[in-house]
Coordinates of N, CA and C in Angstrom, one line a residue:
X81 N 56.2 117.8 89.9 CA 56.9 117.1 91.0 C 58.2 116.6 90.3
X82 N 59.4 116.8 90.9 CA 60.6 116.4 90.4 C 60.8 114.9 90.6
X83 N 61.5 114.3 89.7 CA 61.8 112.8 89.8 C 63.0 112.7 90.8
X84 N 62.8 111.9 91.9 CA 63.8 111.8 93.0 C 65.0 110.9 92.6
X85 N 64.8 110.2 91.5 CA 65.9 109.3 91.1 C 66.7 110.0 90.0
X86 N 68.0 110.2 90.3 CA 68.9 110.8 89.4 C 69.6 109.7 88.6
X87 N 69.4 109.6 87.3 CA 70.0 108.5 86.5 C 71.5 108.5 86.5
X88 N 72.1 109.6 86.8 CA 73.6 109.6 86.9 C 74.1 109.1 88.2
X89 N 73.3 109.0 89.2 CA 73.8 108.5 90.5 C 73.0 107.3 91.0
X90 N 72.8 106.3 90.2 CA 72.1 105.2 90.6 C 73.0 104.3 91.5
X91 N 72.4 103.8 92.5 CA 73.2 102.9 93.4 C 73.1 101.5 93.0
X92 N 74.2 100.8 92.8 CA 74.2 99.4 92.3 C 74.2 98.4 93.4
X93 N 74.3 98.8 94.7 CA 74.3 97.9 95.8 C 75.7 97.5 96.1
X94 N 76.7 97.9 95.3 CA 78.1 97.6 95.6 C 78.7 98.7 96.3
X95 N 79.7 98.5 97.2 CA 80.4 99.6 97.8 C 81.1 100.5 96.8
X96 N 81.0 101.8 97.1 CA 81.7 102.7 96.1 C 83.2 102.7 96.4
X97 N 83.9 102.7 95.3 CA 85.3 102.7 95.4 C 85.9 104.1 95.5
X98 N 86.8 104.3 96.4 CA 87.4 105.6 96.6 C 88.2 106.0 95.3
X99 N 88.1 107.2 94.9 CA 88.8 107.7 93.7 C 90.3 107.6 94.0
X100 N 91.0 107.0 93.1 CA 92.4 106.9 93.2 C 93.1 107.5 92.0
X101 N 93.7 108.7 92.3 CA 94.4 109.4 91.2 C 95.5 108.5 90.6
X102 N 95.5 108.5 89.2 CA 96.6 107.7 88.5 C 97.9 108.4 88.7
X103 N 98.9 107.7 88.9 CA 100.3 108.2 89.0 C 101.2 107.2 88.3
X104 N 102.4 107.6 88.0 CA 103.4 106.7 87.5 C 104.7 107.0 88.2
X105 N 104.9 106.4 89.3 CA 106.1 106.7 90.2 C 106.8 105.4 90.4
X106 N 108.1 105.5 90.5 CA 108.9 104.3 90.9 C 109.0 104.2 92.4
X107 N 109.1 103.0 92.8 CA 109.2 102.7 94.2 C 110.0 101.5 94.5
X108 N 110.3 101.2 95.7 CA 111.0 100.0 96.1 C 110.4 99.4 97.3
X109 N 110.1 98.1 97.2 CA 109.6 97.3 98.3 C 110.8 96.8 99.1
X110 N 110.8 97.1 100.4 CA 111.9 96.7 101.3 C 111.3 95.8 102.3
X111 N 111.7 94.6 102.4 CA 111.1 93.6 103.3 C 111.9 93.4 104.6
X112 N 113.2 93.9 104.6 CA 114.0 93.8 105.8 C 114.9 92.6 105.8
X113 N 114.8 91.8 104.7 CA 115.6 90.6 104.6 C 116.8 91.1 103.7
X114 N 118.0 90.5 103.9 CA 119.2 90.9 103.1 C 118.9 90.8 101.6
X115 N 119.3 91.8 100.9 CA 119.1 91.9 99.4 C 117.6 91.8 99.1
X116 N 116.8 92.4 99.8 CA 115.4 92.2 99.6 C 114.6 93.4 98.9
X117 N 115.3 94.2 98.2 CA 114.6 95.3 97.5 C 114.0 94.8 96.2
X118 N 112.8 95.2 95.9 CA 112.1 94.9 94.7 C 111.6 96.2 94.0
X119 N 112.1 96.5 92.8 CA 111.6 97.7 92.1 C 110.2 97.5 91.7
X120 N 109.3 98.5 91.9 CA 107.9 98.5 91.6 C 107.5 99.8 91.0
X121 N 106.4 99.8 90.3 CA 105.8 101.1 89.8 C 104.5 101.3 90.5
X122 N 104.2 102.5 91.0 CA 102.9 102.9 91.6 C 102.0 103.3 90.4
X123 N 100.9 102.7 90.3 CA 100.0 103.0 89.2 C 98.9 104.0 89.6
X124 N 98.5 103.9 90.8 CA 97.6 104.9 91.4 C 97.9 105.0 92.9
X125 N 97.5 106.1 93.5 CA 97.9 106.4 94.9 C 96.9 107.4 95.5
X126 N 96.5 107.1 96.7 CA 95.6 108.0 97.4 C 96.1 108.0 98.9
X127 N 95.5 108.7 99.7 CA 96.0 108.9 101.1 C 96.0 107.5 101.9
X128 N 95.2 106.6 101.5 CA 95.1 105.4 102.3 C 95.8 104.2 101.7
X129 N 96.3 104.3 100.4 CA 97.0 103.2 99.8 C 97.4 103.4 98.4
X130 N 97.7 102.3 97.7 CA 98.2 102.4 96.3 C 98.0 101.1 95.6
X131 N 98.1 101.2 94.3 CA 98.2 100.0 93.4 C 99.6 99.9 92.9
X132 N 100.3 98.8 93.1 CA 101.6 98.6 92.6 C 101.7 97.6 91.5
X133 N 102.5 97.9 90.5 CA 102.8 96.9 89.5 C 104.2 96.3 89.8
X134 N 104.2 95.0 90.0 CA 105.4 94.3 90.4 C 105.9 93.3 89.3
X135 N 107.2 93.0 89.3 CA 107.7 91.9 88.4 C 106.9 90.6 88.7
X136 N 106.6 89.9 87.7 CA 105.8 88.6 87.8 C 106.6 87.6 88.7
X137 N 107.9 87.6 88.7 CA 108.6 86.6 89.5 C 108.9 87.1 90.9
X138 N 108.5 88.3 91.2 CA 108.7 88.8 92.6 C 107.8 88.2 93.6
X139 N 108.3 88.0 94.8 CA 107.5 87.5 95.9 C 107.4 88.7 96.9
X140 N 106.2 89.3 97.0 CA 106.0 90.4 97.9 C 105.3 89.9 99.1
X141 N 105.9 90.1 100.3 CA 105.2 89.6 101.6 C 103.9 90.4 101.9
X142 N 103.2 90.0 102.8 CA 101.9 90.6 103.2 C 102.1 92.0 103.9
X143 N 103.3 92.2 104.5 CA 103.6 93.5 105.1 C 105.0 93.8 104.7
X144 N 105.2 95.1 104.4 CA 106.5 95.6 103.9 C 106.6 97.1 104.0
X145 N 107.8 97.6 103.7 CA 108.0 99.0 103.6 C 108.2 99.4 102.1
X146 N 107.4 100.4 101.7 CA 107.5 100.9 100.3 C 108.1 102.3 100.3
X147 N 109.3 102.3 99.8 CA 110.0 103.6 99.7 C 109.7 104.2 98.3
X148 N 109.2 105.5 98.3 CA 108.9 106.2 97.1 C 109.8 107.5 97.0
X149 N 110.9 107.4 96.3 CA 111.8 108.5 96.2 C 111.2 109.9 95.9
X150 N 110.2 109.9 95.0 CA 109.6 111.1 94.6 C 108.9 111.8 95.8
X151 N 108.3 111.0 96.6 CA 107.6 111.5 97.8 C 108.6 111.7 99.0
X152 N 109.8 111.1 98.9 CA 110.8 111.2 100.0 C 110.3 110.5 101.3
X153 N 109.4 109.5 101.1 CA 108.8 108.9 102.3 C 108.8 107.4 102.1
X154 N 108.9 106.6 103.2 CA 108.7 105.2 103.2 C 107.3 104.9 103.8
X155 N 106.5 104.2 103.1 CA 105.1 103.9 103.6 C 105.1 102.4 104.2
X156 N 104.6 102.2 105.4 CA 104.4 100.9 105.9 C 103.1 100.4 105.2
X157 N 103.2 99.2 104.6 CA 102.1 98.7 103.8 C 101.6 97.3 104.2
X158 N 100.3 97.1 104.0 CA 99.7 95.8 104.1 C 99.0 95.5 102.8
X159 N 99.2 94.3 102.3 CA 98.6 93.9 101.1 C 97.1 93.6 101.3
X160 N 96.3 94.2 100.4 CA 94.8 94.1 100.5 C 94.3 93.1 99.4
X161 N 95.0 93.1 98.3 CA 94.6 92.2 97.2 C 95.8 91.9 96.2
X162 N 95.8 90.8 95.5 CA 96.8 90.5 94.5 C 96.1 90.0 93.2
X163 N 96.6 90.5 92.1 CA 96.1 90.0 90.8 C 97.2 90.1 89.8
X164 N 97.7 88.9 89.4 CA 98.8 88.8 88.4 C 100.0 89.6 88.8
X165 N 100.3 90.7 88.0 CA 101.4 91.6 88.4 C 101.0 92.8 89.1
X166 N 99.9 92.8 89.7 CA 99.4 94.0 90.5 C 99.1 93.6 91.9
X167 N 99.4 94.6 92.8 CA 99.2 94.4 94.2 C 98.5 95.7 94.8
X168 N 97.4 95.5 95.5 CA 96.8 96.7 96.1 C 97.3 96.7 97.6
X169 N 97.7 97.9 98.1 CA 98.2 98.0 99.4 C 97.5 99.1 100.2
X170 N 97.4 98.9 101.5 CA 96.9 99.9 102.4 C 98.1 100.4 103.2
X171 N 98.2 101.8 103.3 CA 99.2 102.4 104.1 C 98.8 102.4 105.5
X172 N 99.7 101.9 106.4 CA 99.5 101.8 107.8 C 100.3 102.8 108.6
X173 N 101.1 103.6 107.9 CA 102.0 104.6 108.6 C 103.1 105.0 107.6
X174 N 104.0 105.9 108.1 CA 105.1 106.3 107.3 C 106.4 106.3 108.2
X175 N 107.5 106.3 107.5 CA 108.8 106.4 108.1 C 109.7 107.2 107.3
X176 N 110.8 107.8 107.8 CA 111.7 108.5 107.0 C 112.4 107.6 106.0
X177 N 113.2 108.2 105.1 CA 113.9 107.4 104.1 C 114.8 106.4 104.8
X178 N 114.7 105.1 104.3 CA 115.5 104.1 104.9 C 117.0 104.4 104.7
X179 N 117.8 104.2 105.8 CA 119.2 104.5 105.7 C 120.0 103.6 104.7
X180 N 119.5 102.4 104.5 CA 120.3 101.5 103.7 C 119.9 101.6 102.2
X181 N 118.9 102.4 101.9 CA 118.4 102.6 100.5 C 119.2 103.7 99.8
X182 N 119.7 103.5 98.6 CA 120.5 104.5 98.0 C 119.7 105.4 97.0
X183 N 118.5 105.1 96.7 CA 117.7 105.9 95.7 C 117.3 107.2 96.2

């Protein structure tokens, strides 16, 4: 009789984290306030969100537009978590390239 417990797939009781492919892309947080662009780096990205590395002194609001030139898309984002210079965001939609952004 085979052992039903696979040691490689033991459940720890914690929710499984979605696989997030690592990336290294530049992006810009656009808050809609005059002179409000903040340069950030995307550290990982998946269909539902991303992890951003932000300058320590930056103040990122709970909701903002993230323009990623490499993707040619602006993602509407909501902050899910914050840790030091990292912010996890959930994508809530997309928009075309912002007209006021030069990148």
